[in-house]
């Protein structure tokens, strides 16, 4: 990075931390620290929800996803607006009516303490681990691209935000997320404009879309149907995105404290609902625009020499192994096909006539390039003994580092940090709130409800909550440091999340809609439901069945709902017989 | 309509139901646009 980039990076990050500290002044009570005294307007709730969901990987991975697989990933978000509606009808009024601090407090009122503690524990475990990975995942990419030390990158990525998160709690998190999101959107817009600007003369936005479309990358809508019927293994299509995405979004926004904690900061029901509904309106076009940047990037590399593999550090390592000659041979073939492909693309973009002929040639050449890239990755995997050689996350930043002007590179790196901080800060705040409210206050001798405590106790709880936030920050950084060298951990944590989300959602849905179900029945149903989800996952891994991970959320939710009904019937019958 | 709903000041519309319909209609609008977009550039 140039000196100017360093200045931009340091100034931007320092400004964010300072802003967070300035906005740290809050009431020294648990309600002030964790819920910002329930005083936030809807637009801050909206930005906080969006800032929490959009992690660094969102901005790194989505353009890369569009580059490699096209824009169909946007379908993953089609269920989100529907989930926002259900949340506003069911979850939000109930949470606000009960004045809960955490989502799991509702479960105690409905099913008893064991269900609350069990669900909150699951949240702490999965969110604590995944937040550590949220630090590690962007750190390893930045460290690899810029040659930074991963230990220090993890420390800066996870450490600096602790300063304002510990100090200011939910209020500082929300206010910094607002500024972070504005800078992120401005930076991404600039990056998108730069891609179009850097295209050859005569190739504008429309021509770029024409070329990208010819390669099949603008495949926003796919049905998932093949000549053999619906493909359940297909991750992103209209049906799995709408149904699976609906359950995933309902579970994430309705039962994950890192999100629930955001809309509980709203000053009333209306502001919570408006924040969520606006998220439902904005999220889909926002993801579409981020993916479009990736699709345009593909066009950009159709006129430039595109690397066969975007993680250059891993590539260099692989070239020092016995696979060197095979890798070089594959790259040579790639360059030859790419030159041919570029000739077709140039003719296709510049000619009005005979475009269909070139379109077919482009499609064929592109397929050949994809095959060569896949074969290259397989060789690289063998060379480095890695379980995964996916370079999707490197594509966008590789472009940033190689082609963007001085200053803008620093800003884009700062954006990655800020995107990471937005989601990590909210996660730390929610982890601390669950530890304090769900566990600490329940196992101590003093009153267990924040509203019943004395002024002195309230001040003590406030100080202790800051320590819990700090401790979780340290835990997540340590997790990130240990994650180094465990390439497949990111995938493992994602799978772990999808294994539990559906069951947790099922517990909440039964709590809201099935009044006859009691605590014992729901616990039994949740355990059996979890076994079914894990069984489905194992069956998929052993190739007995084929099912995309989004469907696990549906399986978990439906299992708990149906089983709780059946178990309650059995328990009622047994009770009658005994009586 | 519940007591709680009556107390709430709903922005723009007279009831939340209108907001929910708007979100669903906009989603359908997105789907139609994306279908056109996919077909046009395919």
Coordinates of C-alpha atoms in Angstrom, one line a residue:
Chain A
X1 CA 0.0 0.0 0.0
X2 CA 1.2 3.5 -0.7
X3 CA 1.7 6.2 1.9
X4 CA -1.5 7.9 0.9
X5 CA -3.4 4.6 1.4
X6 CA -2.0 4.2 4.9
X7 CA -3.0 7.8 5.8
X8 CA -6.6 7.2 4.5
X9 CA -6.8 3.9 6.3
X10 CA -5.5 5.2 9.7
X11 CA -7.5 8.4 9.5
X12 CA -10.8 6.6 8.7
X13 CA -10.4 4.0 11.4
X14 CA -9.3 6.6 14.0
X15 CA -12.3 8.8 13.1
X16 CA -14.7 5.8 13.6
X17 CA -13.2 4.9 17.0
X18 CA -13.2 8.5 18.2
X19 CA -16.8 8.9 17.0
X20 CA -17.8 5.7 18.9
X21 CA -16.1 7.1 22.1
X22 CA -17.9 10.5 21.7
X23 CA -21.2 8.7 21.4
X24 CA -20.4 6.4 24.4
X25 CA -22.2 8.6 26.9
X26 CA -25.1 6.6 28.1
X27 CA -27.1 6.0 31.3
X28 CA -25.0 3.8 33.7
X29 CA -27.6 1.1 33.9
X30 CA -28.2 -2.2 32.1
X31 CA -31.1 -0.7 30.0
X32 CA -28.8 2.1 29.0
X33 CA -25.8 -0.1 28.2
X34 CA -27.6 -3.0 26.4
X35 CA -30.7 -1.3 25.0
X36 CA -29.7 2.3 24.7
X37 CA -32.6 3.1 27.0
X38 CA -35.0 1.9 24.3
X39 CA -34.7 5.3 22.6
X40 CA -33.6 4.7 19.0
X41 CA -35.5 6.0 16.0
X42 CA -36.4 3.6 13.2
X43 CA -33.6 4.7 10.8
X44 CA -30.9 4.0 13.4
X45 CA -32.5 0.6 14.1
X46 CA -32.5 -0.1 10.4
X47 CA -28.9 0.9 9.9
X48 CA -27.9 -1.1 13.0
X49 CA -29.8 -4.2 11.7
X50 CA -28.1 -3.9 8.3
X51 CA -24.7 -3.2 9.8
X52 CA -25.0 -6.2 12.0
X53 CA -26.0 -8.6 9.2
X54 CA -23.4 -7.2 6.7
X55 CA -20.1 -8.5 7.8
X56 CA -16.7 -7.9 6.0
X57 CA -17.2 -11.2 4.2
X58 CA -20.5 -9.9 2.7
X59 CA -18.6 -7.2 0.9
X60 CA -15.6 -9.4 0.0
X61 CA -17.5 -12.6 -0.9
X62 CA -20.6 -11.3 -2.7
X63 CA -18.7 -9.7 -5.7
X64 CA -16.5 -12.8 -5.9
X65 CA -19.6 -15.0 -5.8
X66 CA -21.1 -13.1 -8.8
X67 CA -17.8 -13.3 -10.6
X68 CA -17.6 -17.1 -10.3
X69 CA -21.3 -18.2 -10.1
X70 CA -23.3 -15.3 -11.4
X71 CA -25.9 -13.2 -9.7
X72 CA -28.3 -16.0 -8.6
X73 CA -27.0 -15.6 -5.0
X74 CA -29.4 -12.7 -4.6
X75 CA -32.3 -15.3 -4.4
X76 CA -30.9 -16.3 -1.0
X77 CA -32.5 -13.0 0.3
X78 CA -36.0 -13.4 -1.3
X79 CA -37.4 -14.9 2.0
X80 CA -36.2 -12.0 4.1
X81 CA -39.0 -9.5 3.4
X82 CA -41.6 -12.1 4.2
X83 CA -39.7 -12.9 7.4
X84 CA -39.8 -9.2 8.3
X85 CA -43.6 -9.2 8.0
X86 CA -44.0 -12.2 10.3
X87 CA -41.6 -10.7 12.8
X88 CA -43.6 -7.5 12.9
X89 CA -46.8 -9.4 13.4
X90 CA -45.6 -11.9 16.0
X91 CA -42.2 -11.4 17.6
X92 CA -41.8 -7.6 17.9
X93 CA -45.1 -6.9 19.8
X94 CA -44.4 -9.7 22.2
X95 CA -40.8 -8.8 22.9
X96 CA -41.7 -5.1 23.4
X97 CA -44.8 -6.0 25.5
X98 CA -42.8 -8.1 27.9
X99 CA -39.9 -5.5 27.9
X100 CA -37.4 -8.3 27.6
X101 CA -33.6 -7.7 27.5
X102 CA -32.9 -10.8 25.5
X103 CA -35.0 -12.9 23.2
X104 CA -34.6 -15.9 25.5
X105 CA -36.4 -14.2 28.4
X106 CA -39.6 -14.9 26.5
X107 CA -38.9 -18.6 26.6
X108 CA -38.6 -18.6 30.4
X109 CA -42.0 -17.0 30.6
X110 CA -43.5 -19.4 28.2
X111 CA -41.7 -22.7 29.0
X112 CA -39.7 -22.2 32.1
X113 CA -36.1 -21.5 33.0
X114 CA -34.4 -24.7 31.5
X115 CA -35.6 -23.8 28.0
X116 CA -34.3 -20.2 28.4
X117 CA -30.9 -21.3 29.6
X118 CA -30.5 -24.1 27.1
X119 CA -31.4 -21.8 24.1
X120 CA -29.2 -18.9 25.4
X121 CA -26.3 -21.3 25.9
X122 CA -26.6 -22.5 22.3
X123 CA -26.6 -18.9 21.2
X124 CA -23.5 -18.0 23.3
X125 CA -21.6 -21.0 21.9
X126 CA -22.4 -20.6 18.3
X127 CA -22.2 -16.8 18.2
X128 CA -19.0 -16.6 20.3
X129 CA -17.3 -19.1 17.9
X130 CA -18.7 -17.5 14.7
X131 CA -17.7 -14.0 15.9
X132 CA -14.1 -15.3 16.3
X133 CA -14.3 -16.5 12.7
X134 CA -15.8 -13.1 11.6
X135 CA -12.5 -11.6 12.8
X136 CA -10.3 -14.3 11.2
X137 CA -12.0 -14.6 7.8
X138 CA -11.4 -11.0 6.6
X139 CA -8.0 -10.8 8.4
X140 CA -6.6 -13.8 6.6
X141 CA -7.6 -12.3 3.2
X142 CA -6.2 -8.9 3.9
X143 CA -3.0 -10.4 5.5
X144 CA -2.5 -12.6 2.5
X145 CA -3.0 -9.8 -0.1
X146 CA -1.0 -7.2 1.6
X147 CA 1.6 -9.4 3.2
X148 CA 0.6 -8.4 6.8
X149 CA 1.2 -10.6 9.8
X150 CA -2.0 -12.6 10.6
X151 CA -1.5 -12.3 14.4
X152 CA -1.5 -8.5 14.3
X153 CA -4.2 -8.2 11.6
X154 CA -6.5 -10.3 13.9
X155 CA -5.6 -8.1 16.8
X156 CA -6.4 -4.9 15.0
X157 CA -9.5 -6.4 13.4
X158 CA -11.0 -7.6 16.7
X159 CA -9.2 -5.4 19.2
X160 CA -9.8 -1.7 18.2
X161 CA -13.6 -1.9 18.2
X162 CA -13.6 -3.2 21.8
X163 CA -12.5 0.3 22.9
X164 CA -15.9 1.9 22.0
X165 CA -18.0 -1.2 22.3
X166 CA -17.0 -1.8 25.9
X167 CA -17.3 1.9 26.7
X168 CA -20.6 2.8 25.0
X169 CA -22.6 -0.4 24.7
X170 CA -25.5 -0.6 22.3
X171 CA -25.6 3.2 21.7
X172 CA -22.0 3.4 20.5
X173 CA -22.6 0.3 18.4
X174 CA -25.6 1.8 16.6
X175 CA -24.1 5.3 16.0
X176 CA -20.8 3.9 14.7
X177 CA -22.7 1.4 12.5
X178 CA -24.6 4.4 10.9
X179 CA -21.3 6.2 9.9
X180 CA -19.7 2.9 8.9
X181 CA -22.6 2.0 6.5
X182 CA -22.5 5.4 4.8
X183 CA -18.8 5.1 4.2
X184 CA -19.1 1.4 3.1
X185 CA -21.9 2.3 0.5
X186 CA -20.0 5.3 -0.7
X187 CA -16.8 3.2 -1.1
X188 CA -18.6 0.3 -2.9
X189 CA -20.3 2.8 -5.3
X190 CA -16.9 4.3 -6.1
X191 CA -15.5 0.9 -6.7
X192 CA -18.4 0.1 -9.1
X193 CA -17.9 3.4 -11.0
X194 CA -14.2 2.7 -11.2
X195 CA -14.8 -0.7 -12.8
X196 CA -17.0 0.8 -15.5
X197 CA -14.5 3.7 -15.9
X198 CA -11.6 1.3 -16.3
X199 CA -13.3 -0.7 -19.1
X200 CA -11.9 -0.1 -22.7
X201 CA -13.0 2.8 -24.7
X202 CA -16.4 2.3 -26.3
X203 CA -17.5 -0.2 -23.6
X204 CA -20.0 1.5 -21.2
X205 CA -22.3 0.2 -18.6
X206 CA -24.8 -1.2 -21.1
X207 CA -22.1 -2.9 -23.2
X208 CA -20.6 -4.4 -20.0
X209 CA -24.0 -5.8 -19.1
X210 CA -24.4 -7.2 -22.6
X211 CA -21.0 -9.0 -22.3
X212 CA -21.7 -10.3 -18.8
X213 CA -25.1 -11.5 -19.9
X214 CA -23.6 -13.4 -22.7
X215 CA -21.5 -15.5 -20.2
X216 CA -24.6 -16.3 -18.2
X217 CA -23.5 -14.3 -15.1
X218 CA -26.7 -12.2 -15.0
X219 CA -28.7 -15.2 -14.0
X220 CA -30.6 -13.5 -11.2
X221 CA -33.6 -15.9 -11.3
X222 CA -33.1 -19.6 -11.5
X223 CA -35.8 -22.2 -10.8
X224 CA -33.7 -25.1 -9.6
X225 CA -35.6 -27.5 -11.9
X226 CA -33.6 -29.9 -14.0
X227 CA -35.0 -32.4 -16.6
X228 CA -34.9 -34.9 -13.6
X229 CA -37.1 -32.6 -11.4
X230 CA -36.3 -30.2 -8.6
X231 CA -32.7 -30.2 -7.5
X232 CA -32.6 -30.0 -3.7
X233 CA -28.8 -29.9 -3.8
X234 CA -28.9 -26.6 -5.7
X235 CA -28.2 -23.9 -3.0
X236 CA -29.5 -20.8 -4.6
X237 CA -32.7 -20.8 -6.6
X238 CA -36.1 -19.1 -6.4
X239 CA -37.7 -21.8 -4.3
X240 CA -34.9 -22.6 -1.9
X241 CA -34.2 -18.8 -1.6
X242 CA -37.8 -18.0 -0.8
X243 CA -38.7 -20.9 1.5
X244 CA -35.3 -21.7 3.0
X245 CA -34.3 -18.1 3.1
X246 CA -37.6 -17.2 4.9
X247 CA -36.9 -19.7 7.7
X248 CA -33.3 -18.6 7.9
X249 CA -34.1 -14.9 8.1
X250 CA -37.0 -15.6 10.6
X251 CA -34.6 -17.5 12.8
X252 CA -31.7 -15.0 12.5
X253 CA -33.8 -11.9 13.1
X254 CA -36.2 -13.4 15.5
X255 CA -34.1 -15.6 17.7
X256 CA -30.5 -14.4 17.4
X257 CA -29.8 -11.9 20.2
X258 CA -27.3 -10.0 18.0
X259 CA -30.2 -9.0 15.8
X260 CA -33.0 -8.9 18.4
X261 CA -30.8 -6.7 20.6
X262 CA -30.8 -4.1 17.7
X263 CA -34.5 -3.7 17.4
X264 CA -35.1 -3.8 21.1
X265 CA -33.2 -0.5 21.3
X266 CA -36.1 1.2 19.4
X267 CA -38.1 3.7 21.4
X268 CA -41.4 1.8 20.8
X269 CA -43.1 -0.9 18.8
X270 CA -43.6 1.4 15.8
X271 CA -39.9 2.2 15.5
X272 CA -38.9 -1.5 15.8
X273 CA -41.4 -2.5 13.1
X274 CA -40.4 0.4 10.8
X275 CA -36.7 -0.6 11.1
X276 CA -37.4 -4.2 10.2
X277 CA -39.9 -3.4 7.4
X278 CA -37.5 -1.0 5.8
X279 CA -34.8 -3.7 6.0
X280 CA -37.2 -5.9 4.1
X281 CA -37.6 -3.3 1.4
X282 CA -33.9 -2.4 1.0
X283 CA -32.0 -5.6 1.6
X284 CA -32.8 -7.3 -1.8
X285 CA -31.8 -4.4 -4.0
X286 CA -28.7 -3.7 -1.9
X287 CA -27.5 -7.3 -2.4
X288 CA -28.4 -7.0 -6.1
X289 CA -26.1 -3.9 -6.4
X290 CA -23.2 -5.6 -4.5
X291 CA -23.5 -8.6 -6.8
X292 CA -23.7 -6.4 -9.9
X293 CA -20.3 -5.1 -8.9
X294 CA -19.0 -8.6 -9.1
X295 CA -20.7 -9.2 -12.5
X296 CA -19.2 -6.0 -13.8
X297 CA -15.8 -7.1 -12.5
X298 CA -16.2 -10.2 -14.6
X299 CA -16.7 -8.0 -17.7
X300 CA -13.6 -6.0 -16.6
X301 CA -11.5 -9.1 -16.5
X302 CA -12.9 -10.1 -19.9
X303 CA -10.8 -7.3 -21.4
X304 CA -7.8 -7.7 -19.0
X305 CA -5.5 -10.5 -18.2
X306 CA -7.4 -12.3 -15.4
X307 CA -5.4 -14.4 -13.0
X308 CA -6.2 -18.1 -13.1
X309 CA -6.2 -18.0 -9.3
X310 CA -6.8 -14.9 -7.3
X311 CA -5.0 -15.8 -4.0
X312 CA -1.5 -15.1 -5.2
X313 CA 0.2 -16.0 -1.9
X314 CA -1.2 -19.5 -2.0
X315 CA -0.4 -19.8 -5.7
X316 CA 3.3 -18.8 -5.0
X317 CA 3.5 -21.5 -2.3
X318 CA 2.0 -24.1 -4.6
X319 CA 4.5 -23.2 -7.3
X320 CA 7.3 -24.2 -4.9
X321 CA 6.1 -27.8 -4.7
X322 CA 6.4 -30.8 -7.0
X323 CA 3.2 -29.7 -8.7
X324 CA 5.0 -26.7 -10.3
X325 CA 5.1 -28.0 -13.9
X326 CA 1.5 -29.2 -13.9
X327 CA 0.3 -25.8 -12.5
X328 CA 2.3 -23.9 -15.0
X329 CA 1.1 -26.0 -17.9
X330 CA -2.5 -25.5 -16.8
X331 CA -1.9 -21.7 -16.6
X332 CA -0.5 -21.7 -20.1
X333 CA -3.6 -23.4 -21.4
X334 CA -5.7 -20.9 -19.5
X335 CA -3.8 -17.9 -21.1
X336 CA -4.3 -19.3 -24.6
X337 CA -8.1 -19.9 -24.1
X338 CA -8.4 -16.5 -22.5
X339 CA -6.9 -14.7 -25.5
X340 CA -9.3 -16.4 -27.8
X341 CA -12.2 -15.6 -25.4
X342 CA -11.1 -11.9 -25.3
X343 CA -11.2 -11.7 -29.1
X344 CA -14.8 -13.0 -29.2
X345 CA -15.8 -10.6 -26.4
X346 CA -14.3 -7.6 -28.2
X347 CA -16.2 -8.5 -31.4
X348 CA -19.4 -9.2 -29.6
X349 CA -19.3 -5.9 -27.7
X350 CA -18.4 -3.8 -30.8
X351 CA -20.6 -5.4 -33.5
X352 CA -24.4 -5.0 -33.7
X353 CA -24.7 -7.8 -36.2
X354 CA -23.9 -11.5 -35.9
X355 CA -23.8 -11.2 -32.2
X356 CA -25.5 -14.6 -31.7
X357 CA -22.6 -16.4 -33.4
X358 CA -20.1 -14.7 -31.0
X359 CA -22.4 -15.3 -28.0
X360 CA -22.1 -19.1 -28.5
X361 CA -18.3 -18.8 -28.9
X362 CA -18.1 -16.7 -25.8
X363 CA -20.2 -19.3 -23.8
X364 CA -18.0 -22.1 -25.0
X365 CA -14.7 -20.3 -24.3
X366 CA -16.0 -19.3 -20.8
X367 CA -16.9 -22.9 -20.0
X368 CA -13.4 -23.9 -21.0
X369 CA -11.9 -21.2 -18.8
X370 CA -14.1 -22.3 -15.8
X371 CA -13.0 -25.9 -16.3
X372 CA -9.3 -24.9 -16.4
X373 CA -9.8 -22.8 -13.2
X374 CA -11.4 -25.7 -11.4
X375 CA -8.6 -28.1 -12.5
X376 CA -6.0 -25.6 -11.4
X377 CA -7.7 -25.3 -7.9
X378 CA -7.7 -29.1 -7.6
X379 CA -4.0 -29.3 -8.4
X380 CA -3.4 -26.5 -5.9
X381 CA -5.4 -28.3 -3.2
X382 CA -3.2 -31.3 -3.7
X383 CA 0.0 -29.3 -3.7
X384 CA -0.9 -27.5 -0.4
X385 CA -2.8 -30.4 1.2
X386 CA -5.8 -28.1 1.7
X387 CA -9.4 -29.2 2.0
X388 CA -10.5 -26.0 0.2
X389 CA -8.9 -23.9 -2.5
X390 CA -11.8 -21.5 -3.0
X391 CA -10.5 -18.0 -4.0
X392 CA -13.9 -16.3 -4.3
X393 CA -13.2 -14.0 -1.3
X394 CA -10.0 -12.8 -2.9
X395 CA -11.4 -11.7 -6.3
X396 CA -12.7 -8.2 -5.3
X397 CA -9.8 -7.2 -3.1
X398 CA -7.3 -8.4 -5.8
X399 CA -8.9 -6.0 -8.2
X400 CA -8.8 -3.2 -5.5
X401 CA -5.2 -3.7 -4.8
X402 CA -4.1 -4.1 -8.5
X403 CA -6.3 -1.5 -10.3
X404 CA -7.7 1.2 -8.0
X405 CA -5.9 4.5 -7.6
X406 CA -3.9 5.5 -4.5
X407 CA -6.1 6.6 -1.7
X408 CA -9.1 4.5 -2.8
X409 CA -7.2 1.3 -1.9
X410 CA -6.8 2.5 1.6
X411 CA -10.5 3.5 1.8
X412 CA -11.6 0.0 0.5
X413 CA -9.3 -1.7 3.1
X414 CA -10.8 0.6 5.8
X415 CA -14.3 -0.4 4.5
X416 CA -13.5 -4.1 5.2
X417 CA -12.4 -3.3 8.7
X418 CA -15.6 -1.2 9.3
X419 CA -17.9 -3.8 7.9
X420 CA -16.2 -6.4 10.2
X421 CA -16.5 -4.0 13.2
X422 CA -20.2 -3.3 12.6
X423 CA -21.2 -7.0 13.0
X424 CA -18.5 -7.9 15.6
X425 CA -19.5 -5.0 17.9
X426 CA -23.2 -6.0 17.8
X427 CA -22.2 -9.6 18.5
X428 CA -20.1 -8.6 21.5
X429 CA -22.9 -6.5 22.9
X430 CA -25.4 -9.4 22.5
X431 CA -23.0 -12.0 24.0
X432 CA -22.4 -9.8 27.0
X433 CA -26.2 -9.1 27.4
X434 CA -27.0 -12.9 27.4
X435 CA -24.2 -13.6 29.8
X436 CA -25.3 -10.9 32.2
X437 CA -29.1 -11.1 31.9
X438 CA -29.7 -14.8 31.2
X439 CA -27.0 -16.3 33.3
X440 CA -25.3 -14.0 35.8
X441 CA -28.5 -12.4 37.1
X442 CA -30.2 -15.8 37.4
X443 CA -27.5 -17.5 39.4
X444 CA -26.8 -14.8 41.9
X445 CA -28.5 -14.1 45.2
X446 CA -29.5 -10.5 44.4
X447 CA -32.8 -9.8 42.5
X448 CA -32.7 -11.4 39.0
X449 CA -34.7 -8.7 37.1
X450 CA -32.9 -5.5 36.1
X451 CA -36.0 -3.5 37.0
X452 CA -35.9 -4.8 40.6
X453 CA -32.3 -3.9 41.5
X454 CA -31.2 -1.0 43.6
X455 CA -29.2 2.0 42.3
X456 CA -26.0 0.6 43.8
X457 CA -26.6 -2.8 42.4
X458 CA -27.5 -1.3 39.0
X459 CA -24.2 0.5 38.9
X460 CA -22.4 -2.7 39.8
X461 CA -24.2 -4.6 37.1
X462 CA -23.3 -1.9 34.6
X463 CA -19.6 -2.2 35.4
X464 CA -19.7 -6.0 35.3
X465 CA -21.5 -5.9 31.9
X466 CA -18.5 -3.8 30.5
X467 CA -16.2 -6.5 31.8
X468 CA -18.3 -9.2 30.1
X469 CA -18.1 -7.3 26.8
X470 CA -14.4 -7.1 27.2
X471 CA -14.0 -10.8 28.1
X472 CA -16.1 -11.8 25.0
X473 CA -13.9 -9.6 22.9
X474 CA -10.8 -11.3 24.1
X475 CA -12.4 -14.7 23.7
X476 CA -13.3 -13.9 20.0
X477 CA -9.8 -12.6 19.3
X478 CA -8.3 -15.8 20.8
X479 CA -10.7 -17.9 18.7
X480 CA -9.5 -15.9 15.6
X481 CA -5.8 -16.5 16.5
X482 CA -6.5 -20.3 16.9
X483 CA -8.5 -20.4 13.7
X484 CA -5.2 -19.5 11.8
X485 CA -4.2 -22.5 9.8
X486 CA -7.6 -24.3 10.1
X487 CA -8.8 -23.5 6.6
X488 CA -12.0 -25.5 6.8
X489 CA -13.2 -24.0 10.2
X490 CA -15.2 -21.2 8.4
X491 CA -17.2 -23.8 6.6
X492 CA -17.6 -25.8 9.8
X493 CA -19.0 -22.9 11.7
X494 CA -21.4 -22.1 8.9
X495 CA -22.7 -25.6 9.0
X496 CA -22.9 -25.5 12.8
X497 CA -25.1 -22.5 12.6
X498 CA -27.5 -24.0 10.1
X499 CA -27.7 -27.2 12.3
X500 CA -29.2 -25.2 15.2
X501 CA -31.1 -22.3 13.7
X502 CA -34.1 -24.2 12.6
X503 CA -34.6 -26.0 15.9
X504 CA -34.3 -22.7 17.9
X505 CA -36.8 -21.1 15.5
X506 CA -39.2 -24.0 16.0
X507 CA -39.1 -23.5 19.8
X508 CA -40.0 -19.8 19.4
X509 CA -42.8 -20.5 16.9
X510 CA -44.3 -23.1 19.2
X511 CA -44.0 -20.6 22.0
X512 CA -45.9 -18.0 20.0
X513 CA -48.5 -20.0 18.2
X514 CA -49.2 -23.3 20.0
X515 CA -50.5 -22.3 23.4
X516 CA -51.2 -25.9 24.4
X517 CA -47.6 -27.0 24.2
X518 CA -45.8 -27.0 27.6
X519 CA -42.2 -27.0 28.7
X520 CA -41.5 -30.7 28.8
X521 CA -43.0 -31.4 25.4
X522 CA -41.0 -28.7 23.7
X523 CA -37.7 -29.9 25.3
X524 CA -38.3 -33.4 24.0
X525 CA -39.3 -32.2 20.6
X526 CA -36.3 -29.9 20.4
X527 CA -33.9 -32.8 21.2
X528 CA -35.6 -35.2 18.7
X529 CA -35.7 -32.4 16.1
X530 CA -32.0 -31.7 16.6
X531 CA -31.3 -35.4 16.0
X532 CA -33.4 -35.3 12.8
X533 CA -31.5 -32.3 11.5
X534 CA -28.1 -33.8 12.3
X535 CA -29.3 -37.1 10.8
X536 CA -30.3 -35.3 7.6
X537 CA -27.0 -33.5 7.5
X538 CA -25.1 -36.8 8.0
X539 CA -27.2 -38.6 5.3
X540 CA -26.4 -35.8 2.9
X541 CA -22.7 -36.0 3.7
X542 CA -22.8 -39.8 3.1
X543 CA -24.6 -39.1 -0.2
X544 CA -27.7 -41.1 0.8
X545 CA -29.7 -38.0 0.1
X546 CA -28.9 -34.6 -1.6
X547 CA -30.0 -31.5 0.2
X548 CA -28.7 -27.9 0.3
X549 CA -27.9 -26.4 3.7
X550 CA -30.7 -23.9 3.6
X551 CA -33.2 -26.7 3.8
X552 CA -31.8 -27.8 7.2
X553 CA -33.5 -24.7 8.7
X554 CA -36.9 -25.9 7.3
X555 CA -36.3 -29.5 8.5
X556 CA -35.4 -28.3 12.0
X557 CA -38.3 -25.9 12.3
X558 CA -41.0 -28.3 11.0
X559 CA -39.6 -31.2 13.1
X560 CA -39.9 -29.2 16.3
X561 CA -43.4 -27.8 15.5
X562 CA -44.8 -31.2 14.5
X563 CA -43.1 -33.2 17.2
X564 CA -44.0 -30.9 20.0
X565 CA -47.7 -31.4 19.1
X566 CA -47.3 -35.2 19.0
X567 CA -45.3 -35.3 22.2
X568 CA -47.8 -33.1 24.0
X569 CA -50.6 -35.4 22.9
X570 CA -48.7 -38.5 24.2
X571 CA -48.0 -36.7 27.5
X572 CA -51.6 -35.6 27.9
X573 CA -52.8 -39.2 27.2
X574 CA -50.3 -40.6 29.7
X575 CA -51.5 -38.1 32.3
X576 CA -55.1 -39.1 31.8
X577 CA -54.2 -42.8 32.1
X578 CA -52.2 -42.2 35.3
X579 CA -55.0 -40.1 36.8
Chain B
X1 CA -57.6 -4.1 16.2
X2 CA -56.0 -4.4 19.7
X3 CA -55.6 -1.7 22.2
X4 CA -51.8 -1.6 21.6
X5 CA -52.3 -1.1 17.9
X6 CA -54.7 1.8 18.6
X7 CA -52.1 3.6 20.6
X8 CA -49.4 3.1 18.0
X9 CA -48.9 5.9 15.5
X10 CA -48.5 4.1 12.2
X11 CA -46.5 6.2 9.7
X12 CA -48.0 7.0 6.3
X13 CA -50.8 4.3 6.3
X14 CA -53.8 3.8 8.5
X15 CA -52.8 0.3 9.6
X16 CA -49.8 -2.0 9.7
X17 CA -51.6 -4.4 7.3
X18 CA -51.0 -1.8 4.5
X19 CA -47.3 -1.8 5.3
X20 CA -47.1 -5.6 5.2
X21 CA -49.0 -5.6 1.8
X22 CA -46.5 -2.9 0.5
X23 CA -43.5 -5.1 1.5
X24 CA -45.0 -8.1 -0.3
X25 CA -46.0 -6.1 -3.4
X26 CA -42.5 -4.6 -3.6
X27 CA -41.0 -8.1 -3.3
X28 CA -43.2 -9.2 -6.2
X29 CA -42.0 -6.1 -8.1
X30 CA -38.4 -7.1 -7.5
X31 CA -39.1 -10.7 -8.7
X32 CA -40.7 -9.4 -11.9
X33 CA -37.9 -7.0 -12.6
X34 CA -35.2 -9.7 -11.9
X35 CA -37.1 -12.1 -14.2
X36 CA -37.1 -9.5 -17.0
X37 CA -33.4 -8.7 -16.3
X38 CA -32.4 -12.4 -16.5
X39 CA -34.3 -13.0 -19.7
X40 CA -33.2 -9.7 -21.3
X41 CA -29.5 -10.3 -20.8
X42 CA -29.5 -14.1 -21.2

